PDB file of N, CA and C in Angstrom:
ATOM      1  N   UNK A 714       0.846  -1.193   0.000  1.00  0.00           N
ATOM      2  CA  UNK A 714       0.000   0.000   0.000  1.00  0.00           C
ATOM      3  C   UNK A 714       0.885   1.248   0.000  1.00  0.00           C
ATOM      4  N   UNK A 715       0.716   2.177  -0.945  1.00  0.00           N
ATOM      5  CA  UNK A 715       1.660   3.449  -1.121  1.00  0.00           C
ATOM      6  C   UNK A 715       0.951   4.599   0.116  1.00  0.00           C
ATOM      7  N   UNK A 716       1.750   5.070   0.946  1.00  0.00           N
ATOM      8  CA  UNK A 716       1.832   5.594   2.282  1.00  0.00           C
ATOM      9  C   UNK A 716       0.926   7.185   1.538  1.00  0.00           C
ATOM     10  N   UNK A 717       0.183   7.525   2.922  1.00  0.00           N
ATOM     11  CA  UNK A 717      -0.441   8.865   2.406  1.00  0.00           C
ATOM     12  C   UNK A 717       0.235   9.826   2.713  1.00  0.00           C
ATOM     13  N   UNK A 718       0.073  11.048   1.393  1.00  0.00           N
ATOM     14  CA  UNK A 718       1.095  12.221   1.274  1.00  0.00           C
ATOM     15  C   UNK A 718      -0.151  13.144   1.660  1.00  0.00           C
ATOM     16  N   UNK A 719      -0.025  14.296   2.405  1.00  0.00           N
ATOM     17  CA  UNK A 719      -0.568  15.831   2.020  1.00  0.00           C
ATOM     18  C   UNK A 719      -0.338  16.384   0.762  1.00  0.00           C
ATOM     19  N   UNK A 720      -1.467  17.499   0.124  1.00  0.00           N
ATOM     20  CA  UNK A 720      -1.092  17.986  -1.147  1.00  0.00           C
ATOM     21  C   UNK A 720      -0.023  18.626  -0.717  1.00  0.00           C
ATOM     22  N   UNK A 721       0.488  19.117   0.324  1.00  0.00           N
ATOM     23  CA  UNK A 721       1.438  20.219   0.096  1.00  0.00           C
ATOM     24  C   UNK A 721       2.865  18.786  -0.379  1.00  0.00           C
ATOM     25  N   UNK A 722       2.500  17.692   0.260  1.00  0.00           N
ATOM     26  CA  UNK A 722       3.745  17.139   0.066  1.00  0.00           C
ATOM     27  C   UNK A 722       3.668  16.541  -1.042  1.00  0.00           C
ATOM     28  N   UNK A 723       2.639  15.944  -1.807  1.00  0.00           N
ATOM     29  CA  UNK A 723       2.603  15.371  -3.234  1.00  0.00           C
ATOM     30  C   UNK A 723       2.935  16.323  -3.941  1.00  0.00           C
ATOM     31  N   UNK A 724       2.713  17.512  -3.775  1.00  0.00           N
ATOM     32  CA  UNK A 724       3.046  18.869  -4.861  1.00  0.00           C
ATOM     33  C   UNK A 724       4.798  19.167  -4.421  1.00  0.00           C
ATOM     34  N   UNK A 725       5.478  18.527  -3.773  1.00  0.00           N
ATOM     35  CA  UNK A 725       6.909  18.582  -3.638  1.00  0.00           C
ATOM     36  C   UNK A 725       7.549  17.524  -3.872  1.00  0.00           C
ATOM     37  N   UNK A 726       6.729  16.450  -3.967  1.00  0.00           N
ATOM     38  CA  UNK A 726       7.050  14.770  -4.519  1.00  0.00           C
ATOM     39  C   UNK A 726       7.147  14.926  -5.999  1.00  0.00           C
ATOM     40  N   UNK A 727       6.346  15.679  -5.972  1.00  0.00           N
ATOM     41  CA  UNK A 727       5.887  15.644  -8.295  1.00  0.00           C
ATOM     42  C   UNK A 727       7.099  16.693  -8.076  1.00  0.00           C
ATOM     43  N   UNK A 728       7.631  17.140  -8.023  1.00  0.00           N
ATOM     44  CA  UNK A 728       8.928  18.351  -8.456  1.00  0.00           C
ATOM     45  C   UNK A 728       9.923  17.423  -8.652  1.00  0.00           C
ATOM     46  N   UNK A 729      10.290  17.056  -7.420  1.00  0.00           N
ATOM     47  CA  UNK A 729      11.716  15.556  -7.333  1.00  0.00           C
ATOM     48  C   UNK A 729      11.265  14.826  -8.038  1.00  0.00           C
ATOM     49  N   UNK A 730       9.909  14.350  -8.574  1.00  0.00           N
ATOM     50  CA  UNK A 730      10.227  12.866  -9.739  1.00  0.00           C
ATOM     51  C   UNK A 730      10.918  13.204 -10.492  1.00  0.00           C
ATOM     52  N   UNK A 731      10.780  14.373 -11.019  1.00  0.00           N
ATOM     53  CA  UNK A 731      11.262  14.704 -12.497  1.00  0.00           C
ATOM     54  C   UNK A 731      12.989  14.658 -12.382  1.00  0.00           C
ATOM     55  N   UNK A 732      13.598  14.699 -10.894  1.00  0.00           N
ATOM     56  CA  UNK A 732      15.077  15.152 -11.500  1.00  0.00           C
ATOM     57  C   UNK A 732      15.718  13.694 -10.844  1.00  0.00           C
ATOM     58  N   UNK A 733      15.016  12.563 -10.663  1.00  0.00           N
ATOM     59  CA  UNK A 733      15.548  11.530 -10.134  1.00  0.00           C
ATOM     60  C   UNK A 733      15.277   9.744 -11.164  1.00  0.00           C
ATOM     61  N   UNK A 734      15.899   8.988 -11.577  1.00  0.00           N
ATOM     62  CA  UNK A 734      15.238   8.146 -12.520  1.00  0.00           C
ATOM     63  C   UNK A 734      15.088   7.159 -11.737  1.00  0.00           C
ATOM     64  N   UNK A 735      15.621   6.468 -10.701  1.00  0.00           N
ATOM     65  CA  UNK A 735      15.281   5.754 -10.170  1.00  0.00           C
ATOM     66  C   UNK A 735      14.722   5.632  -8.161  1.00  0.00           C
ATOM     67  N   UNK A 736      14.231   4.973  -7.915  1.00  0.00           N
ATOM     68  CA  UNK A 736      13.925   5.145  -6.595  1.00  0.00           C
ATOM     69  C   UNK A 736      14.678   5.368  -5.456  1.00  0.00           C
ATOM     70  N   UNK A 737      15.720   4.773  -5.884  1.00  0.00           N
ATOM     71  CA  UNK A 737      17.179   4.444  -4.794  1.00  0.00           C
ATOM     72  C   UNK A 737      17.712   6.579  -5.121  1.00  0.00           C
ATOM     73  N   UNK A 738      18.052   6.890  -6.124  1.00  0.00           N
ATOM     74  CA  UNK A 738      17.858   8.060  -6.323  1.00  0.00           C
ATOM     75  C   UNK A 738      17.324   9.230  -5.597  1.00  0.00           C
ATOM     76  N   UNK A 739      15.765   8.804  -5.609  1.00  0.00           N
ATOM     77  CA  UNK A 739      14.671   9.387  -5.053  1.00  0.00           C
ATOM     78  C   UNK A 739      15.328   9.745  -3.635  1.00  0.00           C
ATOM     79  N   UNK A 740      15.757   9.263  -3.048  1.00  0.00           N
ATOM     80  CA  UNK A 740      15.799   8.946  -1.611  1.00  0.00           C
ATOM     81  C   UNK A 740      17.232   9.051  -1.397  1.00  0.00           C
ATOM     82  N   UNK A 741      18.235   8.811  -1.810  1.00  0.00           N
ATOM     83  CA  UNK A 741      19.776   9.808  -2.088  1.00  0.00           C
ATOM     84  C   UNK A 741      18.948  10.822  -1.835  1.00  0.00           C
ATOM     85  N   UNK A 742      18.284  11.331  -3.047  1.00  0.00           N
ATOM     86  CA  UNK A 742      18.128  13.284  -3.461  1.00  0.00           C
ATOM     87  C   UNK A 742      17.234  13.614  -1.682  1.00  0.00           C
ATOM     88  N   UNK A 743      16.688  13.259  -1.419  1.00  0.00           N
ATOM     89  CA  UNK A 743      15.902  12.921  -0.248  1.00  0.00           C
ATOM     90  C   UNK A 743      16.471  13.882   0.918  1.00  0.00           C
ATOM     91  N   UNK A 744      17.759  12.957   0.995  1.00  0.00           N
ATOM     92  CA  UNK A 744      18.690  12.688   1.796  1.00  0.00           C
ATOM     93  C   UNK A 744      19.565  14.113   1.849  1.00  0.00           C
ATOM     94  N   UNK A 745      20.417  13.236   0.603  1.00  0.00           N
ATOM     95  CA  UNK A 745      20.908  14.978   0.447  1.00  0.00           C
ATOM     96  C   UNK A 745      20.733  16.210   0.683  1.00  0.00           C
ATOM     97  N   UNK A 746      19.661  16.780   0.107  1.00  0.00           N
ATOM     98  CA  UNK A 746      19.010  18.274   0.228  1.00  0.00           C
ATOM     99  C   UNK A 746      18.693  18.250   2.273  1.00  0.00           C
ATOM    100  N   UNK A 747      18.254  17.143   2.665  1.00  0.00           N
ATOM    101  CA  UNK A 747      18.392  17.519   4.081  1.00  0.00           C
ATOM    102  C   UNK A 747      19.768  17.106   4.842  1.00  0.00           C
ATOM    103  N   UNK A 748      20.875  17.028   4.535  1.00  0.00           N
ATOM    104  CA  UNK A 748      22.115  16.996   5.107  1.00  0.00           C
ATOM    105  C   UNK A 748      22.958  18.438   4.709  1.00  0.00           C
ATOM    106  N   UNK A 749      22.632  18.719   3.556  1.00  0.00           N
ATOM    107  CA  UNK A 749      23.084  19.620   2.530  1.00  0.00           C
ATOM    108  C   UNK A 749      22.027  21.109   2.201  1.00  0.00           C
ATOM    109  N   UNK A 750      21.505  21.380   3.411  1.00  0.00           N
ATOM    110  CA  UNK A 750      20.791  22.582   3.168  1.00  0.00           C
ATOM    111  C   UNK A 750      20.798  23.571   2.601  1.00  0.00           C
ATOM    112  N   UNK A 751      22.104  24.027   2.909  1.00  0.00           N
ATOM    113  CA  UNK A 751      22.341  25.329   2.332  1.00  0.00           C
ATOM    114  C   UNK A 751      22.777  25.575   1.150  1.00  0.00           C
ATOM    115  N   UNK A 752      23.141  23.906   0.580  1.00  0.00           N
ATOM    116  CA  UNK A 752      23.515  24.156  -1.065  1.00  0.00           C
ATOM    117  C   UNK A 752      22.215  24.109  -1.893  1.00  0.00           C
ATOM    118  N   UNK A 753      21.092  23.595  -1.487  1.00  0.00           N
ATOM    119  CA  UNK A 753      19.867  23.591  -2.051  1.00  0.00           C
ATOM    120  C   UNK A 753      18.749  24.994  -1.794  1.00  0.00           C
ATOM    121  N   UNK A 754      18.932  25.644  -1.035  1.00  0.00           N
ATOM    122  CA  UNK A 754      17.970  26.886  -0.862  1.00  0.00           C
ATOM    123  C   UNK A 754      18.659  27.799  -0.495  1.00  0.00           C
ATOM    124  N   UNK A 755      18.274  29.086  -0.442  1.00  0.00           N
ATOM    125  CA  UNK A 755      18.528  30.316   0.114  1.00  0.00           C
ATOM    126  C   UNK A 755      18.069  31.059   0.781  1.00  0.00           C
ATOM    127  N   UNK A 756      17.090  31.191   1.223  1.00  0.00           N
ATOM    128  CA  UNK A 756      15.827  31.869   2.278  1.00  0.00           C
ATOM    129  C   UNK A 756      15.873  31.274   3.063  1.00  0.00           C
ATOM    130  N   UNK A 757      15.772  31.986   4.139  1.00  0.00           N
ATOM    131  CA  UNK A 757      15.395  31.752   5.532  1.00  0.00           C
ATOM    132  C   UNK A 757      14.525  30.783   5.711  1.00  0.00           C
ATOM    133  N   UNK A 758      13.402  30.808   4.965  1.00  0.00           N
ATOM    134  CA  UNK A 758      11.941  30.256   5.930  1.00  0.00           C
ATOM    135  C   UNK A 758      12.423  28.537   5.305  1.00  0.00           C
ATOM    136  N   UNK A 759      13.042  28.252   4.028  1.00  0.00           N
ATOM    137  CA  UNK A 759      13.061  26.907   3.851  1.00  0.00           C
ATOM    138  C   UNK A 759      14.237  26.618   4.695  1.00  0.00           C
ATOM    139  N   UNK A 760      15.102  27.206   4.607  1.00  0.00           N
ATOM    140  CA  UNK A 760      16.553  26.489   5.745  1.00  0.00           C
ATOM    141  C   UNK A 760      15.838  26.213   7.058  1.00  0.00           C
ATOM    142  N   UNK A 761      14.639  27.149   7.263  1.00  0.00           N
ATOM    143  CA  UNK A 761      14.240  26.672   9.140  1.00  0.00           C
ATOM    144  C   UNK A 761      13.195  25.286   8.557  1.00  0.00           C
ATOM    145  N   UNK A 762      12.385  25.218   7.484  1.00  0.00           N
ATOM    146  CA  UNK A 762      11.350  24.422   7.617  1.00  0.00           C
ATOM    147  C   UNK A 762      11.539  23.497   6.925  1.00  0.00           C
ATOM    148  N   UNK A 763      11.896  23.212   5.577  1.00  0.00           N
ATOM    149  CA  UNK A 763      11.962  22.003   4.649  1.00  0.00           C
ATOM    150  C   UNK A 763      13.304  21.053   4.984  1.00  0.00           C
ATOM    151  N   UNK A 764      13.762  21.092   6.289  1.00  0.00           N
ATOM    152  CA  UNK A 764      14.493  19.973   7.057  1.00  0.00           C
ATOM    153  C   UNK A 764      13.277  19.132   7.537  1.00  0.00           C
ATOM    154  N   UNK A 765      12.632  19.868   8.466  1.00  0.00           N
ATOM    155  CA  UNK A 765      11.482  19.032   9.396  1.00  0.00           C
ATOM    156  C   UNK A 765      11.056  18.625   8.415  1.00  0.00           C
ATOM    157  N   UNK A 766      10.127  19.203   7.241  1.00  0.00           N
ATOM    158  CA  UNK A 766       9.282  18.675   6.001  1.00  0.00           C
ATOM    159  C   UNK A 766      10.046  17.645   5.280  1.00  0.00           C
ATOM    160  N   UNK A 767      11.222  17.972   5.117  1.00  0.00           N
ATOM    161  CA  UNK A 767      11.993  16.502   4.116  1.00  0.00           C
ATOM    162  C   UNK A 767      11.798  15.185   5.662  1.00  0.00           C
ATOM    163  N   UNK A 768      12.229  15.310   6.867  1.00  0.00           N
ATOM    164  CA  UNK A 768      12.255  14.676   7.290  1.00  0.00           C
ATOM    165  C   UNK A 768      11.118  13.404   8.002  1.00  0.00           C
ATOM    166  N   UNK A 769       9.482  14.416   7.939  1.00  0.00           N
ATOM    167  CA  UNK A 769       8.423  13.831   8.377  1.00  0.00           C
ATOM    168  C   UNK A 769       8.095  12.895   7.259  1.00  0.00           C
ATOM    169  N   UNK A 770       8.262  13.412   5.585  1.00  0.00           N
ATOM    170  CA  UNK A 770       8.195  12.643   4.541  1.00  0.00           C
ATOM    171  C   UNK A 770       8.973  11.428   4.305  1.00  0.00           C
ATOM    172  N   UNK A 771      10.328  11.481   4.319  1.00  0.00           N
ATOM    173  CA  UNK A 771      11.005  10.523   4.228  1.00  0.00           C
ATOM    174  C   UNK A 771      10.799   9.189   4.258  1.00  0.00           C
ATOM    175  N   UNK A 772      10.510   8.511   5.764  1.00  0.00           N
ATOM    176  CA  UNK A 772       9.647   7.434   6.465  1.00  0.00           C
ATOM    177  C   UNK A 772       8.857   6.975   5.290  1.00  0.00           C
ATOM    178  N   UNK A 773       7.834   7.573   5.039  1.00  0.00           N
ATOM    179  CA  UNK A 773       6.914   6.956   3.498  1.00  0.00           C
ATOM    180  C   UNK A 773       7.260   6.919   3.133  1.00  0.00           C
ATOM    181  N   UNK A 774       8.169   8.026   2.391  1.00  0.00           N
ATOM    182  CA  UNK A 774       9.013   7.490   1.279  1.00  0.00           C
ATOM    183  C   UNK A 774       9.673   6.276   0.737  1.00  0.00           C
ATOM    184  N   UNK A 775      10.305   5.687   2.146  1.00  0.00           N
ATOM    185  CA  UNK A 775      10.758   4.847   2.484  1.00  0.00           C
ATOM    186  C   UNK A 775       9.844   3.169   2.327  1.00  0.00           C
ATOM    187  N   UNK A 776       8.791   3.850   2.154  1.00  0.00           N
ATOM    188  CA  UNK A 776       7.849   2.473   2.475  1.00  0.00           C
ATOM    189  C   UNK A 776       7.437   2.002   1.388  1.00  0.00           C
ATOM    190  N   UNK A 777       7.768   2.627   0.388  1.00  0.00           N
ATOM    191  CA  UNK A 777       6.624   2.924  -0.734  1.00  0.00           C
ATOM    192  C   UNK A 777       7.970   1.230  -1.615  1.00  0.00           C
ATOM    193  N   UNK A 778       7.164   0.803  -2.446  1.00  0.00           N
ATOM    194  CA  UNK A 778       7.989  -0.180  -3.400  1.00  0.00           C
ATOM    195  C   UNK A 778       8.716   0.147  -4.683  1.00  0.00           C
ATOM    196  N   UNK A 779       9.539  -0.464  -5.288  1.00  0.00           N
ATOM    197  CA  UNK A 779       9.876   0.618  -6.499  1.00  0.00           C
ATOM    198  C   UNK A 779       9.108   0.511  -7.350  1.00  0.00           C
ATOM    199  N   UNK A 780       8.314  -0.384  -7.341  1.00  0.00           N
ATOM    200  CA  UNK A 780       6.522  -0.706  -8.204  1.00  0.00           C
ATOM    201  C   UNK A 780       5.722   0.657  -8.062  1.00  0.00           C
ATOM    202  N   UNK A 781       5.587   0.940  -6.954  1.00  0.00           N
ATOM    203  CA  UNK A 781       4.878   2.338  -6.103  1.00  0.00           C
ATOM    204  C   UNK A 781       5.506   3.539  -6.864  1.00  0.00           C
ATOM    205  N   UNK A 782       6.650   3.546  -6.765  1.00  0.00           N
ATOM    206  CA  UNK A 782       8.047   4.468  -7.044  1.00  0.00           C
ATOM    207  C   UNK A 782       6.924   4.857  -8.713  1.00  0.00           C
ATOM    208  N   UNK A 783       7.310   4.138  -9.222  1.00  0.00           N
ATOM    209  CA  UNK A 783       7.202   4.150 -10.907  1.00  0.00           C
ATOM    210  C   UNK A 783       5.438   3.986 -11.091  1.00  0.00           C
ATOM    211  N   UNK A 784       4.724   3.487 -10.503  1.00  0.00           N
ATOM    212  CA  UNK A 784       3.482   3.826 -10.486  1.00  0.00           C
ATOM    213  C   UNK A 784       3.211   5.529 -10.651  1.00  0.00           C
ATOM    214  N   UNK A 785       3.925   6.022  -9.232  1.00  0.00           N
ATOM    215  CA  UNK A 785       4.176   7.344  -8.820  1.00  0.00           C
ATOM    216  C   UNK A 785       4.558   8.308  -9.939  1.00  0.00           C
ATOM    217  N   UNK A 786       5.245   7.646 -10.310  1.00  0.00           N
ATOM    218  CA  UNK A 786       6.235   8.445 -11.435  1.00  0.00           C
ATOM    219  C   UNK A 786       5.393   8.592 -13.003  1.00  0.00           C
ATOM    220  N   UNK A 787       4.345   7.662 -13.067  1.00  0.00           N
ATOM    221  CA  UNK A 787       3.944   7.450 -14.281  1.00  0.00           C
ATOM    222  C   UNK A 787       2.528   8.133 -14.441  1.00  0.00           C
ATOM    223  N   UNK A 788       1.972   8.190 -12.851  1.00  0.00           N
ATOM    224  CA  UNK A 788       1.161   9.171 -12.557  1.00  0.00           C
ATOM    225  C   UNK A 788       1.029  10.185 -11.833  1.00  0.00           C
ATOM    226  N   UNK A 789       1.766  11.243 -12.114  1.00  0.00           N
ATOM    227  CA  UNK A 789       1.912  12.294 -11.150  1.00  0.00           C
ATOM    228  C   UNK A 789       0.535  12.884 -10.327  1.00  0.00           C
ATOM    229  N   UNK A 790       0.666  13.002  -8.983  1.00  0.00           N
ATOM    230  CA  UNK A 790      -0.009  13.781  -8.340  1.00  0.00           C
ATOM    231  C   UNK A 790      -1.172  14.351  -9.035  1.00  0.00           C
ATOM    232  N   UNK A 791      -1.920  14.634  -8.475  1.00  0.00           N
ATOM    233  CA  UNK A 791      -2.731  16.342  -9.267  1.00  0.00           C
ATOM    234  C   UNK A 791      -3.291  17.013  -7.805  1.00  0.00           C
ATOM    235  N   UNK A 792      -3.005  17.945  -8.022  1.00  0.00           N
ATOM    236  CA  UNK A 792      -3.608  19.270  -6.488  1.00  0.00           C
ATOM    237  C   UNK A 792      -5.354  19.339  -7.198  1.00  0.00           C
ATOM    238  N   UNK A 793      -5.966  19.353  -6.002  1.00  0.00           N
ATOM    239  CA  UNK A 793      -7.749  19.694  -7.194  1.00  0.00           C
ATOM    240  C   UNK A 793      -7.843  21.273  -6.304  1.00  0.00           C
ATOM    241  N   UNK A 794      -8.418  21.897  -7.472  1.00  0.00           N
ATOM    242  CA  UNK A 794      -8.360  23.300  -7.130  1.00  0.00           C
ATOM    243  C   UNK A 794      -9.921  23.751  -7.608  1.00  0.00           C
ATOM    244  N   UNK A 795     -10.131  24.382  -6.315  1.00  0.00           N
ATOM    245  CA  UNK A 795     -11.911  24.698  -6.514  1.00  0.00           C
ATOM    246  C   UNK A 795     -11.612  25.845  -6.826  1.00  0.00           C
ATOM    247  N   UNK A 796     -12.735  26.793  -7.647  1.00  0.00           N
ATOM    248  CA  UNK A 796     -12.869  27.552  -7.853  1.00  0.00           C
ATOM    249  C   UNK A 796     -14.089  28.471  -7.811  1.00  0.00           C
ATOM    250  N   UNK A 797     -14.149  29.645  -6.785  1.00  0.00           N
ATOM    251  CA  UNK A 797     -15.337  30.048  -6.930  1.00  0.00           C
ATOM    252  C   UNK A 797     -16.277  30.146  -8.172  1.00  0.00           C
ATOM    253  N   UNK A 798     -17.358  30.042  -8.075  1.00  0.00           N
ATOM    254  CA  UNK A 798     -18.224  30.603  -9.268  1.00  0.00           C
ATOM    255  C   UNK A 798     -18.494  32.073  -9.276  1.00  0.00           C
ATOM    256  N   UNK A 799     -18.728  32.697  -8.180  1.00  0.00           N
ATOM    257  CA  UNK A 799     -18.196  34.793  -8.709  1.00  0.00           C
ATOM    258  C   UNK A 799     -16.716  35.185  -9.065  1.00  0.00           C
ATOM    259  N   UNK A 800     -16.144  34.153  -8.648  1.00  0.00           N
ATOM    260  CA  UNK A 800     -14.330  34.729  -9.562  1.00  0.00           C
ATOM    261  C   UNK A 800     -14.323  34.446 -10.637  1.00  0.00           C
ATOM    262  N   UNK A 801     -15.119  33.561 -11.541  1.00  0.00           N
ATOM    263  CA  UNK A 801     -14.676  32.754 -12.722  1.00  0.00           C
ATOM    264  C   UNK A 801     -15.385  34.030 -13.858  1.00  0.00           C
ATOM    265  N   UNK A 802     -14.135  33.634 -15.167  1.00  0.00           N
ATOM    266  CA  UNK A 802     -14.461  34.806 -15.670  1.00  0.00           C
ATOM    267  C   UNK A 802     -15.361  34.862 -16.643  1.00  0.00           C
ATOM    268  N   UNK A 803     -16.212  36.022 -17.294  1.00  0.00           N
ATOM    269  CA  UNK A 803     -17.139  35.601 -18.341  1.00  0.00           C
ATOM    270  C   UNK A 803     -17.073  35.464 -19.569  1.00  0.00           C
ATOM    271  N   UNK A 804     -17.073  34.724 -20.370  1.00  0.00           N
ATOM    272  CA  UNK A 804     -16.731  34.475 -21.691  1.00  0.00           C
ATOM    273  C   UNK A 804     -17.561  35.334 -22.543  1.00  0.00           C
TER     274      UNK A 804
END
């Protein structure tokens, strides 16, 4: 069973598929960016927060199969985005 993500974290999962080809990869890059902070961002607010965030994710990450991996990979995420009906515009 592939472990449950938050959109905020499937919408940061679908970014890394794209720059990793395999699963073992996945999870290097994982790794990396949280050992290696400061070569991956520059702002403040991610150096304080996307340690904890790489790190609460990880664990699933971890769980997931490389079946899952490439499932994952073959179907990216989608965020569903409502939209008011008085914002929408008129044709």
């Amino acid at each position: 069973m592939i472990a449950t993500f938050s959109e905020e974290e499937k919408l940061y999962l679908n970014s890394m598929f794209e720059m990793y080809d395999t699963y073992e990869d996945f999870i290097q890059g994982i790794e990396s960016v949280m050992e290696n902070i400061e070569d991956y961002v520059k702002d403040e607010f991610s150096k304080k927060y996307l340690p904890e965030f790489l790190k609460s994710i990880l664990p699933r990450v971890k769980q997931m199969s490389d079946e899952d991996y490439e499932t994952l990979k073959q179907k990216p995420f989608k965020l569903s985005i409502s939209i008011d009906e008085d914002s929408k515009l008129n044709s």
